């Protein structure tokens, strides 16, 4: 494959080239990996930057509906929008973005939008790398906004938070007075909490939920990357397309402030460093699991420990010294 040619087609906005490149970075094959790295290296030179927005929420809160309405609002303003998904649980039924592509019918037909279904992959490290590289590809392709969706399960939020400039948490109106079991750690990552379904009969409950979360957010430790008033909670209705432009205005205000104060660039640098270290960690782990000298040494030393010839500590020290 001619990666230079693919790179120039991506940079000129060719969507099929972009789709092909994402397939390339998803591949596990060693030769594909080399091509992917070459491609990403070539595209890094475009220096393009999109606004990366992470979006998390439990199944059924309306993520897909929100992405469609919000995405269409943005494309209506002349912005190019890419949608990616982090979905570590490939077996998840019903809610995968693959099925959603049909639900996000209007957005997927919009020439200003690009929706990439999430491939099935169970390993979160692999998912993170794939998504990160897909983000880089979309950025090089000239998208203005990249929406990265994840369903609120386990660690996928942490992955998305490390990939985005802005993290949105989507909630549904709560029935009772509990904070819907949203984990503190996830609340602490949120820049804006959007309470969806603030329409019809659900509106009063949605407004109460907004107030509850505004209160909860005000109790969190103030973060250096926030201006006065952030993080904040707001009502939206994805179906009735209400509150979306207000939400967008708040996002822009927050991003503008972070750019002016250097927090935006700093966060990206820190993320790059995080991913460098993570990549090395994953690489070391895969060295141990692949057939080869490291795994042989591991089993040789393991047997010595089993026989009682070496202590676990001494064997581990010898192993680590050999890597
Ligand atoms: N009343 C109301 N219903 C909504 C709104 N947004 C979404 N819904 C409904 O909520 C249900 C779930 O919406 P989805 O957009 O599929 O939710 P999701 O978060 O993508 O769900 P998963 O993909 O399964 O995680 C659907 O029946 C939607 O019609 C809204 O703004 N108001
Ligand atoms: Mg969905």
PDB file of C-alpha atoms in Angstrom, residues 14-323:
ATOM      1  CA  UNK A  14     -11.571  11.778   0.741  1.00  0.00           C
ATOM      2  CA  UNK A  15     -13.908   9.852   3.056  1.00  0.00           C
ATOM      3  CA  UNK A  16     -13.281   6.453   1.523  1.00  0.00           C
ATOM      4  CA  UNK A  17      -9.569   6.930   2.072  1.00  0.00           C
ATOM      5  CA  UNK A  18     -10.318   7.887   5.672  1.00  0.00           C
ATOM      6  CA  UNK A  19     -12.463   4.799   6.198  1.00  0.00           C
ATOM      7  CA  UNK A  20      -9.728   2.641   4.714  1.00  0.00           C
ATOM      8  CA  UNK A  21      -7.114   4.199   6.947  1.00  0.00           C
ATOM      9  CA  UNK A  22      -9.207   3.546  10.040  1.00  0.00           C
ATOM     10  CA  UNK A  23      -9.482  -0.091   8.983  1.00  0.00           C
ATOM     11  CA  UNK A  24      -5.707  -0.108   8.642  1.00  0.00           C
ATOM     12  CA  UNK A  25      -5.090   1.196  12.168  1.00  0.00           C
ATOM     13  CA  UNK A  26      -7.559  -1.369  13.491  1.00  0.00           C
ATOM     14  CA  UNK A  27      -5.635  -4.243  11.958  1.00  0.00           C
ATOM     15  CA  UNK A  28      -3.502  -6.446  14.176  1.00  0.00           C
ATOM     16  CA  UNK A  29      -1.179  -7.539  11.379  1.00  0.00           C
ATOM     17  CA  UNK A  30       2.462  -6.543  11.772  1.00  0.00           C
ATOM     18  CA  UNK A  31       2.813  -5.266   8.199  1.00  0.00           C
ATOM     19  CA  UNK A  32      -0.388  -3.240   8.578  1.00  0.00           C
ATOM     20  CA  UNK A  33       0.941  -1.826  11.828  1.00  0.00           C
ATOM     21  CA  UNK A  34       4.044  -0.548  10.056  1.00  0.00           C
ATOM     22  CA  UNK A  35       1.942   1.052   7.345  1.00  0.00           C
ATOM     23  CA  UNK A  36      -0.347   2.577   9.948  1.00  0.00           C
ATOM     24  CA  UNK A  37       2.599   4.137  11.746  1.00  0.00           C
ATOM     25  CA  UNK A  38       3.987   5.507   8.491  1.00  0.00           C
ATOM     26  CA  UNK A  39       0.598   6.943   7.614  1.00  0.00           C
ATOM     27  CA  UNK A  40       0.090   8.567  11.001  1.00  0.00           C
ATOM     28  CA  UNK A  41       3.584  10.045  10.799  1.00  0.00           C
ATOM     29  CA  UNK A  42       2.848  11.569   7.397  1.00  0.00           C
ATOM     30  CA  UNK A  43      -0.498  12.945   8.508  1.00  0.00           C
ATOM     31  CA  UNK A  44       0.861  14.497  11.684  1.00  0.00           C
ATOM     32  CA  UNK A  45       2.421  17.098   9.427  1.00  0.00           C
ATOM     33  CA  UNK A  46      -0.962  18.520   8.435  1.00  0.00           C
ATOM     34  CA  UNK A  47      -1.041  20.129  11.894  1.00  0.00           C
ATOM     35  CA  UNK A  48      -4.828  20.224  11.815  1.00  0.00           C
ATOM     36  CA  UNK A  49      -6.724  20.313  15.050  1.00  0.00           C
ATOM     37  CA  UNK A  50     -10.337  19.421  15.723  1.00  0.00           C
ATOM     38  CA  UNK A  51     -12.297  19.977  18.880  1.00  0.00           C
ATOM     39  CA  UNK A  52     -12.508  16.553  20.490  1.00  0.00           C
ATOM     40  CA  UNK A  53     -15.626  16.053  22.546  1.00  0.00           C
ATOM     41  CA  UNK A  54     -16.118  12.935  24.670  1.00  0.00           C
ATOM     42  CA  UNK A  55     -19.664  11.872  25.462  1.00  0.00           C
ATOM     43  CA  UNK A  56     -20.574   9.280  28.032  1.00  0.00           C
ATOM     44  CA  UNK A  57     -23.845   8.041  29.397  1.00  0.00           C
ATOM     45  CA  UNK A  58     -25.643   4.929  30.529  1.00  0.00           C
ATOM     46  CA  UNK A  59     -27.544   2.823  27.984  1.00  0.00           C
ATOM     47  CA  UNK A  60     -30.771   4.489  26.968  1.00  0.00           C
ATOM     48  CA  UNK A  61     -30.064   8.059  28.154  1.00  0.00           C
ATOM     49  CA  UNK A  62     -30.160   9.209  24.553  1.00  0.00           C
ATOM     50  CA  UNK A  63     -26.533   9.358  23.401  1.00  0.00           C
ATOM     51  CA  UNK A  64     -27.355   8.380  19.841  1.00  0.00           C
ATOM     52  CA  UNK A  65     -30.293  10.735  19.636  1.00  0.00           C
ATOM     53  CA  UNK A  66     -28.175  13.539  21.094  1.00  0.00           C
ATOM     54  CA  UNK A  67     -25.302  12.911  18.694  1.00  0.00           C
ATOM     55  CA  UNK A  68     -27.666  13.009  15.767  1.00  0.00           C
ATOM     56  CA  UNK A  69     -29.383  16.276  16.812  1.00  0.00           C
ATOM     57  CA  UNK A  70     -26.226  17.951  18.036  1.00  0.00           C
ATOM     58  CA  UNK A  71     -24.229  16.735  15.051  1.00  0.00           C
ATOM     59  CA  UNK A  72     -26.834  18.058  12.625  1.00  0.00           C
ATOM     60  CA  UNK A  73     -26.879  21.402  14.408  1.00  0.00           C
ATOM     61  CA  UNK A  74     -23.111  21.651  13.971  1.00  0.00           C
ATOM     62  CA  UNK A  75     -23.111  20.594  10.318  1.00  0.00           C
ATOM     63  CA  UNK A  76     -25.896  23.130   9.827  1.00  0.00           C
ATOM     64  CA  UNK A  77     -23.412  25.756  10.978  1.00  0.00           C
ATOM     65  CA  UNK A  78     -20.947  24.581   8.352  1.00  0.00           C
ATOM     66  CA  UNK A  79     -18.830  22.458  10.672  1.00  0.00           C
ATOM     67  CA  UNK A  80     -17.580  19.020   9.680  1.00  0.00           C
ATOM     68  CA  UNK A  81     -18.361  16.414  12.307  1.00  0.00           C
ATOM     69  CA  UNK A  82     -16.886  12.953  12.873  1.00  0.00           C
ATOM     70  CA  UNK A  83     -18.404  10.434  15.280  1.00  0.00           C
ATOM     71  CA  UNK A  84     -16.344   7.636  16.812  1.00  0.00           C
ATOM     72  CA  UNK A  85     -17.163   5.176  19.544  1.00  0.00           C
ATOM     73  CA  UNK A  86     -15.283   3.491  22.339  1.00  0.00           C
ATOM     74  CA  UNK A  87     -17.081   0.282  23.033  1.00  0.00           C
ATOM     75  CA  UNK A  88     -14.964  -2.222  24.908  1.00  0.00           C
ATOM     76  CA  UNK A  89     -17.808  -4.672  25.417  1.00  0.00           C
ATOM     77  CA  UNK A  90     -18.212  -6.080  21.953  1.00  0.00           C
ATOM     78  CA  UNK A  91     -20.934  -8.434  23.088  1.00  0.00           C
ATOM     79  CA  UNK A  92     -23.156  -5.570  24.216  1.00  0.00           C
ATOM     80  CA  UNK A  93     -26.481  -6.118  22.580  1.00  0.00           C
ATOM     81  CA  UNK A  94     -28.753  -3.546  21.091  1.00  0.00           C
ATOM     82  CA  UNK A  95     -26.764  -0.450  21.905  1.00  0.00           C
ATOM     83  CA  UNK A  96     -23.745  -0.665  19.681  1.00  0.00           C
ATOM     84  CA  UNK A  97     -22.998   2.290  17.479  1.00  0.00           C
ATOM     85  CA  UNK A  98     -23.103  -0.148  14.581  1.00  0.00           C
ATOM     86  CA  UNK A  99     -26.822  -0.539  15.089  1.00  0.00           C
ATOM     87  CA  UNK A 100     -26.963   3.172  15.737  1.00  0.00           C
ATOM     88  CA  UNK A 101     -25.751   4.038  12.318  1.00  0.00           C
ATOM     89  CA  UNK A 102     -29.204   3.233  11.110  1.00  0.00           C
ATOM     90  CA  UNK A 103     -30.700   5.169  14.007  1.00  0.00           C
ATOM     91  CA  UNK A 104     -28.493   8.152  13.262  1.00  0.00           C
ATOM     92  CA  UNK A 105     -29.924   8.039   9.821  1.00  0.00           C
ATOM     93  CA  UNK A 106     -30.036  11.732   9.046  1.00  0.00           C
ATOM     94  CA  UNK A 107     -26.536  12.378  10.331  1.00  0.00           C
ATOM     95  CA  UNK A 108     -25.057   9.408   8.484  1.00  0.00           C
ATOM     96  CA  UNK A 109     -26.510  10.740   5.241  1.00  0.00           C
ATOM     97  CA  UNK A 110     -25.091  14.207   5.868  1.00  0.00           C
ATOM     98  CA  UNK A 111     -22.074  14.832   3.611  1.00  0.00           C
ATOM     99  CA  UNK A 112     -20.569  17.013   6.356  1.00  0.00           C
ATOM    100  CA  UNK A 113     -20.581  14.105   8.816  1.00  0.00           C
ATOM    101  CA  UNK A 114     -18.620  10.901   9.139  1.00  0.00           C
ATOM    102  CA  UNK A 115     -19.744   8.105  11.449  1.00  0.00           C
ATOM    103  CA  UNK A 116     -17.438   5.244  12.222  1.00  0.00           C
ATOM    104  CA  UNK A 117     -19.023   2.192  13.787  1.00  0.00           C
ATOM    105  CA  UNK A 118     -17.138   0.612  16.637  1.00  0.00           C
ATOM    106  CA  UNK A 119     -15.484  -2.686  15.686  1.00  0.00           C
ATOM    107  CA  UNK A 120     -15.762  -5.552  18.112  1.00  0.00           C
ATOM    108  CA  UNK A 121     -12.682  -5.711  20.275  1.00  0.00           C
ATOM    109  CA  UNK A 122     -12.602  -6.876  23.838  1.00  0.00           C
ATOM    110  CA  UNK A 123      -9.259  -5.532  24.935  1.00  0.00           C
ATOM    111  CA  UNK A 124      -9.485  -1.986  26.282  1.00  0.00           C
ATOM    112  CA  UNK A 125      -5.849  -1.218  25.467  1.00  0.00           C
ATOM    113  CA  UNK A 126      -6.511  -2.099  21.839  1.00  0.00           C
ATOM    114  CA  UNK A 127      -9.703  -0.070  21.814  1.00  0.00           C
ATOM    115  CA  UNK A 128      -7.881   2.944  23.190  1.00  0.00           C
ATOM    116  CA  UNK A 129      -5.158   2.806  20.593  1.00  0.00           C
ATOM    117  CA  UNK A 130      -7.569   2.289  17.747  1.00  0.00           C
ATOM    118  CA  UNK A 131      -9.756   5.189  18.823  1.00  0.00           C
ATOM    119  CA  UNK A 132      -6.821   7.489  19.439  1.00  0.00           C
ATOM    120  CA  UNK A 133      -5.476   6.803  15.991  1.00  0.00           C
ATOM    121  CA  UNK A 134      -8.906   7.170  14.401  1.00  0.00           C
ATOM    122  CA  UNK A 135      -9.134  10.580  16.109  1.00  0.00           C
ATOM    123  CA  UNK A 136      -5.780  11.553  14.605  1.00  0.00           C
ATOM    124  CA  UNK A 137      -6.943  10.429  11.164  1.00  0.00           C
ATOM    125  CA  UNK A 138     -10.195  12.388  11.394  1.00  0.00           C
ATOM    126  CA  UNK A 139      -8.286  15.423  12.538  1.00  0.00           C
ATOM    127  CA  UNK A 140      -5.935  15.195   9.566  1.00  0.00           C
ATOM    128  CA  UNK A 141      -8.968  14.795   7.313  1.00  0.00           C
ATOM    129  CA  UNK A 142     -10.070  18.262   8.378  1.00  0.00           C
ATOM    130  CA  UNK A 143     -13.011  17.588  10.664  1.00  0.00           C
ATOM    131  CA  UNK A 144     -13.833  20.478  12.966  1.00  0.00           C
ATOM    132  CA  UNK A 145     -15.496  18.494  15.726  1.00  0.00           C
ATOM    133  CA  UNK A 146     -14.918  14.879  16.703  1.00  0.00           C
ATOM    134  CA  UNK A 147     -17.506  13.299  18.978  1.00  0.00           C
ATOM    135  CA  UNK A 148     -16.245  10.247  20.843  1.00  0.00           C
ATOM    136  CA  UNK A 149     -19.067   8.265  22.359  1.00  0.00           C
ATOM    137  CA  UNK A 150     -18.839   5.720  25.095  1.00  0.00           C
ATOM    138  CA  UNK A 151     -21.444   3.878  27.072  1.00  0.00           C
ATOM    139  CA  UNK A 152     -20.988   4.354  30.788  1.00  0.00           C
ATOM    140  CA  UNK A 153     -19.368   1.065  31.665  1.00  0.00           C
ATOM    141  CA  UNK A 154     -16.234   0.442  33.645  1.00  0.00           C
ATOM    142  CA  UNK A 155     -13.092   2.092  32.450  1.00  0.00           C
ATOM    143  CA  UNK A 156     -14.098   3.261  29.017  1.00  0.00           C
ATOM    144  CA  UNK A 157     -14.844   6.751  30.354  1.00  0.00           C
ATOM    145  CA  UNK A 158     -11.302   7.066  31.576  1.00  0.00           C
ATOM    146  CA  UNK A 159     -10.067   6.172  28.121  1.00  0.00           C
ATOM    147  CA  UNK A 160     -12.339   8.729  26.489  1.00  0.00           C
ATOM    148  CA  UNK A 161     -11.420  11.419  29.005  1.00  0.00           C
ATOM    149  CA  UNK A 162      -7.787  10.936  27.989  1.00  0.00           C
ATOM    150  CA  UNK A 163      -8.716  11.400  24.337  1.00  0.00           C
ATOM    151  CA  UNK A 164     -10.854  14.486  24.437  1.00  0.00           C
ATOM    152  CA  UNK A 165     -10.634  18.215  25.078  1.00  0.00           C
ATOM    153  CA  UNK A 166     -14.085  18.352  26.576  1.00  0.00           C
ATOM    154  CA  UNK A 167     -15.979  15.649  28.425  1.00  0.00           C
ATOM    155  CA  UNK A 168     -19.766  15.590  28.446  1.00  0.00           C
ATOM    156  CA  UNK A 169     -21.812  13.390  30.707  1.00  0.00           C
ATOM    157  CA  UNK A 170     -25.320  12.695  29.491  1.00  0.00           C
ATOM    158  CA  UNK A 171     -27.936  11.770  32.088  1.00  0.00           C
ATOM    159  CA  UNK A 172     -31.629  11.052  32.077  1.00  0.00           C
ATOM    160  CA  UNK A 173     -34.077  12.715  34.472  1.00  0.00           C
ATOM    161  CA  UNK A 174     -33.969  10.932  37.817  1.00  0.00           C
ATOM    162  CA  UNK A 175     -37.098   9.637  39.459  1.00  0.00           C
ATOM    163  CA  UNK A 176     -35.967   9.740  43.048  1.00  0.00           C
ATOM    164  CA  UNK A 177     -33.541  11.902  44.918  1.00  0.00           C
ATOM    165  CA  UNK A 178     -30.480   9.721  44.378  1.00  0.00           C
ATOM    166  CA  UNK A 179     -27.784  10.840  41.977  1.00  0.00           C
ATOM    167  CA  UNK A 180     -28.390   7.876  39.665  1.00  0.00           C
ATOM    168  CA  UNK A 181     -25.403   6.015  40.980  1.00  0.00           C
ATOM    169  CA  UNK A 182     -23.040   8.167  38.933  1.00  0.00           C
ATOM    170  CA  UNK A 183     -19.625   7.414  40.323  1.00  0.00           C
ATOM    171  CA  UNK A 184     -17.775  10.290  41.855  1.00  0.00           C
ATOM    172  CA  UNK A 185     -14.779   9.641  39.622  1.00  0.00           C
ATOM    173  CA  UNK A 186     -16.938  10.078  36.549  1.00  0.00           C
ATOM    174  CA  UNK A 187     -18.555  13.239  37.874  1.00  0.00           C
ATOM    175  CA  UNK A 188     -15.081  14.617  38.470  1.00  0.00           C
ATOM    176  CA  UNK A 189     -14.201  14.073  34.823  1.00  0.00           C
ATOM    177  CA  UNK A 190     -17.267  15.878  33.485  1.00  0.00           C
ATOM    178  CA  UNK A 191     -16.963  19.399  32.091  1.00  0.00           C
ATOM    179  CA  UNK A 192     -20.655  19.711  31.360  1.00  0.00           C
ATOM    180  CA  UNK A 193     -23.458  17.467  32.572  1.00  0.00           C
ATOM    181  CA  UNK A 194     -26.372  17.400  30.164  1.00  0.00           C
ATOM    182  CA  UNK A 195     -29.659  16.156  31.512  1.00  0.00           C
ATOM    183  CA  UNK A 196     -31.454  14.869  28.450  1.00  0.00           C
ATOM    184  CA  UNK A 197     -35.180  14.305  27.871  1.00  0.00           C
ATOM    185  CA  UNK A 198     -36.076  17.676  29.356  1.00  0.00           C
ATOM    186  CA  UNK A 199     -39.321  17.634  27.410  1.00  0.00           C
ATOM    187  CA  UNK A 200     -42.989  16.802  27.904  1.00  0.00           C
ATOM    188  CA  UNK A 201     -43.851  15.036  31.144  1.00  0.00           C
ATOM    189  CA  UNK A 202     -40.197  14.507  31.933  1.00  0.00           C
ATOM    190  CA  UNK A 203     -39.301  18.185  31.973  1.00  0.00           C
ATOM    191  CA  UNK A 204     -39.977  18.874  35.682  1.00  0.00           C
ATOM    192  CA  UNK A 205     -37.969  15.819  36.711  1.00  0.00           C
ATOM    193  CA  UNK A 206     -35.190  16.878  34.345  1.00  0.00           C
ATOM    194  CA  UNK A 207     -35.055  20.359  35.887  1.00  0.00           C
ATOM    195  CA  UNK A 208     -34.850  18.856  39.377  1.00  0.00           C
ATOM    196  CA  UNK A 209     -32.062  16.570  38.203  1.00  0.00           C
ATOM    197  CA  UNK A 210     -30.183  19.564  36.775  1.00  0.00           C
ATOM    198  CA  UNK A 211     -30.485  21.317  40.141  1.00  0.00           C
ATOM    199  CA  UNK A 212     -29.337  18.207  42.007  1.00  0.00           C
ATOM    200  CA  UNK A 213     -26.269  17.863  39.854  1.00  0.00           C
ATOM    201  CA  UNK A 214     -25.487  21.545  39.900  1.00  0.00           C
ATOM    202  CA  UNK A 215     -25.430  21.198  43.674  1.00  0.00           C
ATOM    203  CA  UNK A 216     -23.279  18.080  43.565  1.00  0.00           C
ATOM    204  CA  UNK A 217     -20.835  19.686  41.139  1.00  0.00           C
ATOM    205  CA  UNK A 218     -20.457  22.740  43.335  1.00  0.00           C
ATOM    206  CA  UNK A 219     -19.279  20.473  46.149  1.00  0.00           C
ATOM    207  CA  UNK A 220     -16.425  19.032  44.097  1.00  0.00           C
ATOM    208  CA  UNK A 221     -12.938  20.367  44.447  1.00  0.00           C
ATOM    209  CA  UNK A 222     -12.333  23.255  42.078  1.00  0.00           C
ATOM    210  CA  UNK A 223     -10.203  22.210  39.104  1.00  0.00           C
ATOM    211  CA  UNK A 224      -7.517  24.513  37.714  1.00  0.00           C
ATOM    212  CA  UNK A 225      -8.735  23.940  34.147  1.00  0.00           C
ATOM    213  CA  UNK A 226     -12.158  25.504  34.863  1.00  0.00           C
ATOM    214  CA  UNK A 227     -13.273  29.122  34.800  1.00  0.00           C
ATOM    215  CA  UNK A 228     -15.920  30.363  37.211  1.00  0.00           C
ATOM    216  CA  UNK A 229     -19.176  28.456  36.816  1.00  0.00           C
ATOM    217  CA  UNK A 230     -17.728  25.210  35.460  1.00  0.00           C
ATOM    218  CA  UNK A 231     -18.340  22.300  35.463  1.00  0.00           C
ATOM    219  CA  UNK A 232     -22.044  22.926  34.997  1.00  0.00           C
ATOM    220  CA  UNK A 233     -25.277  21.037  34.558  1.00  0.00           C
ATOM    221  CA  UNK A 234     -27.804  21.931  31.859  1.00  0.00           C
ATOM    222  CA  UNK A 235     -31.070  20.539  30.497  1.00  0.00           C
ATOM    223  CA  UNK A 236     -31.393  19.417  26.880  1.00  0.00           C
ATOM    224  CA  UNK A 237     -33.886  17.581  24.762  1.00  0.00           C
ATOM    225  CA  UNK A 238     -32.219  15.661  21.986  1.00  0.00           C
ATOM    226  CA  UNK A 239     -35.565  14.748  20.470  1.00  0.00           C
ATOM    227  CA  UNK A 240     -37.028  18.253  20.495  1.00  0.00           C
ATOM    228  CA  UNK A 241     -33.622  19.782  19.751  1.00  0.00           C
ATOM    229  CA  UNK A 242     -33.883  22.066  22.760  1.00  0.00           C
ATOM    230  CA  UNK A 243     -30.924  23.452  24.651  1.00  0.00           C
ATOM    231  CA  UNK A 244     -28.435  22.221  22.095  1.00  0.00           C
ATOM    232  CA  UNK A 245     -27.230  25.633  20.990  1.00  0.00           C
ATOM    233  CA  UNK A 246     -26.986  26.757  24.636  1.00  0.00           C
ATOM    234  CA  UNK A 247     -24.893  23.694  25.358  1.00  0.00           C
ATOM    235  CA  UNK A 248     -22.700  24.425  22.354  1.00  0.00           C
ATOM    236  CA  UNK A 249     -22.259  28.030  23.472  1.00  0.00           C
ATOM    237  CA  UNK A 250     -21.091  26.840  26.902  1.00  0.00           C
ATOM    238  CA  UNK A 251     -18.697  24.360  25.325  1.00  0.00           C
ATOM    239  CA  UNK A 252     -17.212  27.085  23.170  1.00  0.00           C
ATOM    240  CA  UNK A 253     -16.903  29.457  26.109  1.00  0.00           C
ATOM    241  CA  UNK A 254     -15.109  26.806  28.133  1.00  0.00           C
ATOM    242  CA  UNK A 255     -12.791  25.831  25.299  1.00  0.00           C
ATOM    243  CA  UNK A 256     -12.049  29.465  24.515  1.00  0.00           C
ATOM    244  CA  UNK A 257     -11.063  30.088  28.127  1.00  0.00           C
ATOM    245  CA  UNK A 258      -8.901  26.988  28.214  1.00  0.00           C
ATOM    246  CA  UNK A 259      -7.160  27.992  25.020  1.00  0.00           C
ATOM    247  CA  UNK A 260      -6.461  31.493  26.307  1.00  0.00           C
ATOM    248  CA  UNK A 261      -5.094  30.227  29.596  1.00  0.00           C
ATOM    249  CA  UNK A 262      -2.975  27.443  28.115  1.00  0.00           C
ATOM    250  CA  UNK A 263      -4.965  24.648  29.720  1.00  0.00           C
ATOM    251  CA  UNK A 264      -6.104  23.346  26.358  1.00  0.00           C
ATOM    252  CA  UNK A 265      -2.583  22.841  25.015  1.00  0.00           C
ATOM    253  CA  UNK A 266      -1.352  21.526  28.346  1.00  0.00           C
ATOM    254  CA  UNK A 267      -4.044  18.885  28.490  1.00  0.00           C
ATOM    255  CA  UNK A 268      -3.151  17.679  25.017  1.00  0.00           C
ATOM    256  CA  UNK A 269       0.536  17.452  25.916  1.00  0.00           C
ATOM    257  CA  UNK A 270      -0.276  15.521  29.055  1.00  0.00           C
ATOM    258  CA  UNK A 271      -2.507  13.197  27.079  1.00  0.00           C
ATOM    259  CA  UNK A 272       0.266  12.557  24.553  1.00  0.00           C
ATOM    260  CA  UNK A 273       2.587  11.658  27.356  1.00  0.00           C
ATOM    261  CA  UNK A 274      -0.005   9.415  28.941  1.00  0.00           C
ATOM    262  CA  UNK A 275      -0.503   7.553  25.656  1.00  0.00           C
ATOM    263  CA  UNK A 276       3.218   7.211  25.092  1.00  0.00           C
ATOM    264  CA  UNK A 277       3.603   5.562  28.493  1.00  0.00           C
ATOM    265  CA  UNK A 278       0.498   3.461  28.002  1.00  0.00           C
ATOM    266  CA  UNK A 279       1.734   2.277  24.623  1.00  0.00           C
ATOM    267  CA  UNK A 280       5.057   1.230  26.119  1.00  0.00           C
ATOM    268  CA  UNK A 281       3.247  -0.612  28.905  1.00  0.00           C
ATOM    269  CA  UNK A 282       1.023  -2.439  26.433  1.00  0.00           C
ATOM    270  CA  UNK A 283       4.042  -3.206  24.277  1.00  0.00           C
ATOM    271  CA  UNK A 284       5.897  -4.741  27.213  1.00  0.00           C
ATOM    272  CA  UNK A 285       2.900  -6.862  28.075  1.00  0.00           C
ATOM    273  CA  UNK A 286       2.616  -8.095  24.527  1.00  0.00           C
ATOM    274  CA  UNK A 287       6.333  -8.963  24.471  1.00  0.00           C
ATOM    275  CA  UNK A 288       5.622 -11.269  27.396  1.00  0.00           C
ATOM    276  CA  UNK A 289       2.643 -12.922  25.773  1.00  0.00           C
ATOM    277  CA  UNK A 290       4.114 -13.408  22.292  1.00  0.00           C
ATOM    278  CA  UNK A 291       6.231 -16.492  21.563  1.00  0.00           C
ATOM    279  CA  UNK A 292       9.851 -15.418  21.743  1.00  0.00           C
ATOM    280  CA  UNK A 293      12.875 -15.109  23.986  1.00  0.00           C
ATOM    281  CA  UNK A 294      11.038 -13.124  26.673  1.00  0.00           C
ATOM    282  CA  UNK A 295       8.336 -15.715  27.044  1.00  0.00           C
ATOM    283  CA  UNK A 296      10.895 -18.503  27.041  1.00  0.00           C
ATOM    284  CA  UNK A 297      12.863 -16.783  29.783  1.00  0.00           C
ATOM    285  CA  UNK A 298       9.604 -16.305  31.660  1.00  0.00           C
ATOM    286  CA  UNK A 299       8.798 -20.008  31.594  1.00  0.00           C
ATOM    287  CA  UNK A 300      12.401 -21.046  32.324  1.00  0.00           C
ATOM    288  CA  UNK A 301      12.548 -18.749  35.345  1.00  0.00           C
ATOM    289  CA  UNK A 302       9.031 -19.757  36.307  1.00  0.00           C
ATOM    290  CA  UNK A 303      10.089 -23.387  36.481  1.00  0.00           C
ATOM    291  CA  UNK A 304      13.107 -22.486  38.571  1.00  0.00           C
ATOM    292  CA  UNK A 305      10.767 -20.754  41.012  1.00  0.00           C
ATOM    293  CA  UNK A 306       8.445 -23.773  41.031  1.00  0.00           C
ATOM    294  CA  UNK A 307      11.366 -26.075  41.842  1.00  0.00           C
ATOM    295  CA  UNK A 308      12.415 -23.784  44.650  1.00  0.00           C
ATOM    296  CA  UNK A 309      15.747 -22.937  43.001  1.00  0.00           C
ATOM    297  CA  UNK A 310      14.987 -19.220  42.892  1.00  0.00           C
ATOM    298  CA  UNK A 311      12.834 -16.939  44.991  1.00  0.00           C
ATOM    299  CA  UNK A 312      10.015 -15.191  43.094  1.00  0.00           C
ATOM    300  CA  UNK A 313      11.714 -11.845  43.734  1.00  0.00           C
ATOM    301  CA  UNK A 314      15.105 -12.959  42.465  1.00  0.00           C
ATOM    302  CA  UNK A 315      13.564 -14.531  39.372  1.00  0.00           C
ATOM    303  CA  UNK A 316      11.515 -11.409  38.650  1.00  0.00           C
ATOM    304  CA  UNK A 317      14.580  -9.200  39.029  1.00  0.00           C
ATOM    305  CA  UNK A 318      16.500 -11.417  36.605  1.00  0.00           C
ATOM    306  CA  UNK A 319      13.604 -11.371  34.157  1.00  0.00           C
ATOM    307  CA  UNK A 320      13.251  -7.599  34.260  1.00  0.00           C
ATOM    308  CA  UNK A 321      16.974  -7.100  33.826  1.00  0.00           C
ATOM    309  CA  UNK A 322      16.827  -9.183  30.660  1.00  0.00           C
ATOM    310  CA  UNK A 323      14.097  -7.138  28.947  1.00  0.00           C
TER     311      UNK A 323
END
